[in-house]
Coordinates of C-alpha atoms in Angstrom, one line a residue:
X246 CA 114.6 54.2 181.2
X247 CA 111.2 54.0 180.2
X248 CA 108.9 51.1 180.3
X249 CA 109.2 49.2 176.9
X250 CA 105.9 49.9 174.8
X251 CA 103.0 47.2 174.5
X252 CA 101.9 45.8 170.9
X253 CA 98.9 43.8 170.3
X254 CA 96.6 42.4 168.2
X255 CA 97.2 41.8 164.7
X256 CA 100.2 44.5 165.0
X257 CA 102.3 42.2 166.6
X258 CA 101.2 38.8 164.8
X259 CA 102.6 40.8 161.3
X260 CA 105.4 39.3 160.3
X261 CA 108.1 41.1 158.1
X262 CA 108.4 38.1 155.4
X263 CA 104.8 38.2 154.8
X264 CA 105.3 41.8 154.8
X265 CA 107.7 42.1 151.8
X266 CA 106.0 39.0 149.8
X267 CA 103.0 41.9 150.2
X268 CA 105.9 44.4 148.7
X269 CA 107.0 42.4 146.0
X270 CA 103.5 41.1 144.5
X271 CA 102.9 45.1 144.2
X272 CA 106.1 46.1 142.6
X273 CA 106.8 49.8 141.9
X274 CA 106.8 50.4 138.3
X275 CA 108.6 53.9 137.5
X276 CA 107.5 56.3 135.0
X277 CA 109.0 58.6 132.4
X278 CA 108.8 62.4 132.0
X279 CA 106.8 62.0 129.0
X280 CA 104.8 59.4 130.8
X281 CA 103.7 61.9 133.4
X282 CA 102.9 64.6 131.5
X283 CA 100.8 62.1 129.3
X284 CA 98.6 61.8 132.4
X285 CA 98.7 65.4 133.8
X286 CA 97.4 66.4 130.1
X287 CA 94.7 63.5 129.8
X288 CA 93.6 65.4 132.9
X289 CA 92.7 68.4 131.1
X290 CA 89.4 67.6 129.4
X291 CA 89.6 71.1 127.7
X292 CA 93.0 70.5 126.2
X293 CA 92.1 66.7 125.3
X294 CA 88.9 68.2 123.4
X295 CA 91.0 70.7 121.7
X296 CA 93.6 67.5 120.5
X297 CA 90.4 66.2 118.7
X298 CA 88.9 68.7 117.3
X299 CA 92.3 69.3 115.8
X300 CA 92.8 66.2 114.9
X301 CA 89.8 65.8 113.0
X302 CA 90.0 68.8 111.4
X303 CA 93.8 67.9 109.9
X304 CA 92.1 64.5 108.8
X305 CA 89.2 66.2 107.3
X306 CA 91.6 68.5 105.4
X307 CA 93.2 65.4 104.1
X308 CA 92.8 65.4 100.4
X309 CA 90.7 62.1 100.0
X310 CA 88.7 62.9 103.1
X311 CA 87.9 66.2 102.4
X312 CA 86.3 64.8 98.5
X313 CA 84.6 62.2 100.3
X314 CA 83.4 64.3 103.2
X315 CA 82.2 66.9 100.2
X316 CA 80.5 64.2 98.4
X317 CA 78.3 63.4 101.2
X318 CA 77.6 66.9 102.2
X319 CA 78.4 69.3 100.1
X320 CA 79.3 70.1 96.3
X321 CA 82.9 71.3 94.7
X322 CA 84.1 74.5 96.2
X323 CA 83.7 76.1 93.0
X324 CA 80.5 74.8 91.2
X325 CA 77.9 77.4 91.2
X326 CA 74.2 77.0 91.9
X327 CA 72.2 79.7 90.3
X328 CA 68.9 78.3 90.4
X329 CA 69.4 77.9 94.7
X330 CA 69.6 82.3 94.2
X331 CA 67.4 85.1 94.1
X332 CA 68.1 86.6 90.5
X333 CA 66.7 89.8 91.7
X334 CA 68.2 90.2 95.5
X335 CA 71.4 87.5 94.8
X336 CA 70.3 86.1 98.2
X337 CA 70.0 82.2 98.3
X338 CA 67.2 80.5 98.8
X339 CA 65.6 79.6 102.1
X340 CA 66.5 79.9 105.5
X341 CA 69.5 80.6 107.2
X342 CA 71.7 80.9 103.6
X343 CA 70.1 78.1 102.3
X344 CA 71.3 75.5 104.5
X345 CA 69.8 72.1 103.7
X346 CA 70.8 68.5 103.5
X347 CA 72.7 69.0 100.9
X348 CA 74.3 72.4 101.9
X349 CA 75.1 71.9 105.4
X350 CA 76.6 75.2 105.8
X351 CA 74.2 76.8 102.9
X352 CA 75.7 78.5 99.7
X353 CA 77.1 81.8 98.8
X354 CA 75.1 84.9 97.9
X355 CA 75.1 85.4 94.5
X356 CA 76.9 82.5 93.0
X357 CA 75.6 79.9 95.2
X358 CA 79.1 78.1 95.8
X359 CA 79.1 75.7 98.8
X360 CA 80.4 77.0 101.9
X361 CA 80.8 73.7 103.4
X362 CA 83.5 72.5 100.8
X363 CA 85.0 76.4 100.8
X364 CA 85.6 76.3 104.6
X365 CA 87.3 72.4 104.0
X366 CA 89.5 73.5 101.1
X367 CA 90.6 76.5 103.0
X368 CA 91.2 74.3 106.2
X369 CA 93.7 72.7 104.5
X370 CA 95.6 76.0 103.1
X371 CA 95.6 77.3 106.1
X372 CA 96.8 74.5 107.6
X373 CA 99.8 74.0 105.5
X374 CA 100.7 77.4 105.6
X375 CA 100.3 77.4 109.4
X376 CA 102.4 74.0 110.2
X377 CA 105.1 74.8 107.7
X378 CA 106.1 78.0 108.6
X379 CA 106.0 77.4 112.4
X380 CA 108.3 74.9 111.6
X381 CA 110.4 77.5 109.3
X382 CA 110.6 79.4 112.4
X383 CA 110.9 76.9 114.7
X384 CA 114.2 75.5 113.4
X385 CA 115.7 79.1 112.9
X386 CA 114.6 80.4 116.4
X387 CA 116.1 77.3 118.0
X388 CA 119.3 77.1 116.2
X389 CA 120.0 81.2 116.5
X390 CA 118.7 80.4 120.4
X391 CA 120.7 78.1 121.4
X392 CA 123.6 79.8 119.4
X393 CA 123.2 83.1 121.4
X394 CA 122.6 81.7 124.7
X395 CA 125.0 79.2 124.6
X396 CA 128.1 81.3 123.6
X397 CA 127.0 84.5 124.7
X398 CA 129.5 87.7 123.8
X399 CA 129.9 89.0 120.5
X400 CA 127.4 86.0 119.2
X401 CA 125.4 86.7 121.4
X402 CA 125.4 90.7 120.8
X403 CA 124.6 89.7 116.7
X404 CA 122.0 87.6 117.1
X405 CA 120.2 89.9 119.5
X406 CA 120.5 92.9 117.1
X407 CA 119.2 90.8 114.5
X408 CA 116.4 89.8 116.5
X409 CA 115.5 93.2 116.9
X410 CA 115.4 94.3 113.1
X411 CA 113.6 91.3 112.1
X412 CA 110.8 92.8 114.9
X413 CA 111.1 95.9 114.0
X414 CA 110.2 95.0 109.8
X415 CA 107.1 95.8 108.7
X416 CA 106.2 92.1 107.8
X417 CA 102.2 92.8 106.7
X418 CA 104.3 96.2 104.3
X419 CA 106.5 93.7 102.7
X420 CA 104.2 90.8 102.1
X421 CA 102.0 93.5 100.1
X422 CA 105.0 94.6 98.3
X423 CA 106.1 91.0 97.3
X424 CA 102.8 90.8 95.8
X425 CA 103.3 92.9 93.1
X426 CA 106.4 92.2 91.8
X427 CA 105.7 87.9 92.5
X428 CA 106.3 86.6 89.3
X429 CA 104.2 84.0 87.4
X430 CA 106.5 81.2 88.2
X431 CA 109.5 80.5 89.7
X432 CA 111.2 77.4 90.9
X433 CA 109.1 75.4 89.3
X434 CA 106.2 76.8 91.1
X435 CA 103.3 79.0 89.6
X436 CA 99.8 79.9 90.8
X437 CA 98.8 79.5 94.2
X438 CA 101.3 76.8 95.2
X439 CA 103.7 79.5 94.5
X440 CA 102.1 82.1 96.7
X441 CA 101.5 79.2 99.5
X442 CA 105.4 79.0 99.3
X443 CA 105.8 82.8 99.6
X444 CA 103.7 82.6 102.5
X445 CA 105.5 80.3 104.2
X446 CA 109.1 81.4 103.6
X447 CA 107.5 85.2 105.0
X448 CA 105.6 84.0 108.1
X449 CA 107.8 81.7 109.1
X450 CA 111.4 83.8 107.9
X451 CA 110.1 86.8 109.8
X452 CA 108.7 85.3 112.9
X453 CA 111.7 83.2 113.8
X454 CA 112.9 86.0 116.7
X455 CA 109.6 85.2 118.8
X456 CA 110.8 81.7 119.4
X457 CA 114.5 82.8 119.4
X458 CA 114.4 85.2 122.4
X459 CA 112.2 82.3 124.6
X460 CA 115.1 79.4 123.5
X461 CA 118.0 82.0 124.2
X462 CA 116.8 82.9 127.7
X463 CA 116.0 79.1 128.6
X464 CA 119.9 78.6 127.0
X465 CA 121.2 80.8 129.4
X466 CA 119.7 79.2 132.4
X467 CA 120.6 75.8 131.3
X468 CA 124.0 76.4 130.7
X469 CA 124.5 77.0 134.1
X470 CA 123.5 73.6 135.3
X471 CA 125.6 71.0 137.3
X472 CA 124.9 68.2 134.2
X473 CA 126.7 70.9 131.6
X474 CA 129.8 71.4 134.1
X475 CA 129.7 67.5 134.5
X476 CA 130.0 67.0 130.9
X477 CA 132.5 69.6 130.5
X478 CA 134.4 68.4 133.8
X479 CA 134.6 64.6 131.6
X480 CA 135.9 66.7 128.1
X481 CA 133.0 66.9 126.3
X482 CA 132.6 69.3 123.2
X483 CA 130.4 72.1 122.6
X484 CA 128.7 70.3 119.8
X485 CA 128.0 67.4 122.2
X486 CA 126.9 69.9 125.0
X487 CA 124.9 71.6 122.4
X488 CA 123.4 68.9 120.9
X489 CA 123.1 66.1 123.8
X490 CA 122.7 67.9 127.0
X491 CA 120.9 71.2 126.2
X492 CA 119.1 70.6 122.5
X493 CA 117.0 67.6 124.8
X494 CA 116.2 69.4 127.4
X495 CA 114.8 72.6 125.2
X496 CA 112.3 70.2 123.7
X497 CA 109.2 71.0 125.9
X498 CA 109.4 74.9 125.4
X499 CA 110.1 74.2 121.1
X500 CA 106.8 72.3 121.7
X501 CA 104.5 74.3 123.4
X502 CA 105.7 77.3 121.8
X503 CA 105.3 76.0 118.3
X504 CA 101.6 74.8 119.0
X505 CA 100.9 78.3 120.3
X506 CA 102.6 80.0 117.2
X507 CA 100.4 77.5 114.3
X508 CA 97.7 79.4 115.0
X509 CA 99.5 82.7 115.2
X510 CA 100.5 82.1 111.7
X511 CA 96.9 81.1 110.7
X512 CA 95.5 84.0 111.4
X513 CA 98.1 85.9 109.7
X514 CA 97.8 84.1 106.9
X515 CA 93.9 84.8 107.3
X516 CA 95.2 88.7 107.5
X517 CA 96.7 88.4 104.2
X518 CA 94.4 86.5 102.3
X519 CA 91.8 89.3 103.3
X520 CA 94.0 91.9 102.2
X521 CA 94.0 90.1 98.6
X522 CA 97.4 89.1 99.2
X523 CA 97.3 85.6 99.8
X524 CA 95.4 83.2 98.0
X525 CA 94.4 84.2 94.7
X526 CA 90.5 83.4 94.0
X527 CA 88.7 81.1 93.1
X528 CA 90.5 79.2 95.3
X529 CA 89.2 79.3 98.7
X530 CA 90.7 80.6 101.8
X531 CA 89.0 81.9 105.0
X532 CA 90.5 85.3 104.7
X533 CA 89.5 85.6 101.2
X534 CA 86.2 84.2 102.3
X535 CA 85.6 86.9 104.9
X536 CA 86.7 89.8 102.0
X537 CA 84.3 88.5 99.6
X538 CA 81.5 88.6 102.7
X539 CA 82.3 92.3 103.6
X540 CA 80.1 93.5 100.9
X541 CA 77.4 91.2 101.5
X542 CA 77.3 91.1 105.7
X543 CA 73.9 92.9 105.9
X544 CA 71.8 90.6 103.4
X545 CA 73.8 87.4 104.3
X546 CA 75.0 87.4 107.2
X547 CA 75.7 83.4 107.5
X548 CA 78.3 84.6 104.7
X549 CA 80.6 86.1 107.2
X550 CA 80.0 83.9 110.4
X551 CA 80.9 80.2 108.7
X552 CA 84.1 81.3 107.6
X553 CA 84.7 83.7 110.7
X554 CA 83.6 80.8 113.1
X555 CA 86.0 78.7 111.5
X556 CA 88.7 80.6 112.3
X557 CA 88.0 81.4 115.6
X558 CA 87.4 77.8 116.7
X559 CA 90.6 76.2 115.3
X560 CA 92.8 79.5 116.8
X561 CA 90.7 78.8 120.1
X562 CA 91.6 74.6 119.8
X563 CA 95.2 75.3 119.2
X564 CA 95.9 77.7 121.7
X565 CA 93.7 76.1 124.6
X566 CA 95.7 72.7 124.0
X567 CA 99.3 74.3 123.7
X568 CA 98.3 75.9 127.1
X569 CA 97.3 72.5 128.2
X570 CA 100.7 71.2 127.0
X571 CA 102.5 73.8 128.8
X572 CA 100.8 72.9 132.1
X573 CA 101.6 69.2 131.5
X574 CA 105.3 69.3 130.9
X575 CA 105.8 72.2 133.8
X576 CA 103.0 72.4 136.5
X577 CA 105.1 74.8 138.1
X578 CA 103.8 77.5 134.8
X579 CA 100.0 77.0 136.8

């Protein structure tokens, strides 16, 4: 038997009351899931840069914001400004498209509209059509997901073919078909709120199998987890399964997914609008924008880089925060 081991100093002096009083003063406080994530992602200074810039651009397009935020540095998207153009080359004024105080973004050639109050009225169309038919998709996707992966078989066999043909359907063919037959109003709609609704029940009808195929295969994995054999083991239902054990644990792909298909749908909405089957002029839209500027590039070119800028940055924002949001809510994606 070996010789017992030696402590001194302060070592031995500790004493284990004063040791848990130490414990208890510094009490370990738990954390939930969303908790954590909230920290990994305030980590990410790209993805917290992208959150504001997107935030400020949804509060910019804002209806009262964006006429204030005109007000100060622009004029009415449609007011022209003839006497800011060059009768004889339709060119604006000055340099750099005729930026100034009071045109912060300049004017466009030939009518001399302001580009700063175009690019904020077409924030907010492509916006709305952006959010609302993500969420279109989003809610058909899910449910036809979790449908196909939870039940598998026949169900499952449906839903994939379906998948499939909705892929396989010439979406940008039909939208430019819809177009010409779209009558002048219908349920109660007419004009461009009309065509915004259009847009929104195409986009987001026809891109519901992108999110469906990503919530069926994380279906199938879940359903093969101890907590869904437990519930089943205690009598649960398949609408409880469905709807309290794998529905709530789907919520962080739905999420990241859907900020990585808003701007997805922006720029196909931008896609339209340039093919002159989007938003009907005057009003403004960034794809209608860059159409108009195609003409015009090689005299203005500011023309064609506000609007194109505009879209780049927002597509940029959204996409470099849902990949932020990813990594927050599953390192293990790094």
């Amino acid at each position: 038997m070996g010789a017992p081991i030696e402590v001194s100093g302060s070592e031995a002096e500790a004493q284990p009351d004063a040791v848990l009083a130490g414990v208890e003063r510094s009490a370990i406080q738990g954390r939930s899931l969303g908790q954590i994530a909230w920290t990994r992602l305030k980590r990410d200074k790209v993805a917290m840069a992208s959150a504001v810039f997107i935030v400020l651009l949804i509060i910019a397009a804002l209806p009262g914001v964006t006429n204030l935020l005109v007000g100060w540095f622009g004029s009415p998207p449609d007011k022209f400004h003839q006497t800011l153009v060059d009768p004889t080359l339709g060119t604006p004024y000055g340099k750099f498209g005729g930026i100034s105080g009071h045109h912060i973004f300049g004017i466009e050639p030939t009518n001399g509209r302001d580009l700063f109050a175009r690019v904020l009225y077409g924030a907010r169309v492509s916006l709305i059509i952006g959010v609302l038919a993500t969420l279109v998709s989003v809610v058909i996707g899910t449910l036809l997901g979790v449908a196909a992966g939870f039940f598998g078989g026949w169900v499952d066999m449906v839903i994939a073919r379906l998948m499939d043909i909705f892929l396989a359907f010439p979406l940008i063919m039909f939208a430019i078909a819809l177009s010409g037959v779209l009558p002048s109003s219908m349920l109660g709609l007419s004009g461009n709120n009309l065509r915004i609704a259009i847009l929104v029940f195409v986009i987001g009808f026809f891109a519901w199998p992108y999110i469906g195929r990503i919530i069926r295969g994380q279906t199938l994995s879940l359903r093969e987890r101890e907590f869904v054999d437990a519930a089943r083991s205690m009598g649960a239902g398949n609408a409880y399964i469905l709807f309290k054990e794998l529905l709530p644990n789907l919520v962080a792909p739905i999420t990241v997914y859907a900020t990585l298909l808003i701007p997805t749908n922006i720029l196909f909405e931008a896609a339209l609008s340039f093919l002159g089957v989007g938003i009907n002029p005057p009003a403004p839209s960034w794809g209608g924008m860059l159409n108009q500027a195609t003409e015009l590039y090689s005299v203005a070119p500011h023309f064609v880089i506000v609007p194109g800028l505009a879209i780049f940055v927002t597509v940029l924002a959204f996409n470099l925060f849902g990949d932020g949001l990813r990594d927050a809510l599953d390192p293990r994606s790094r």
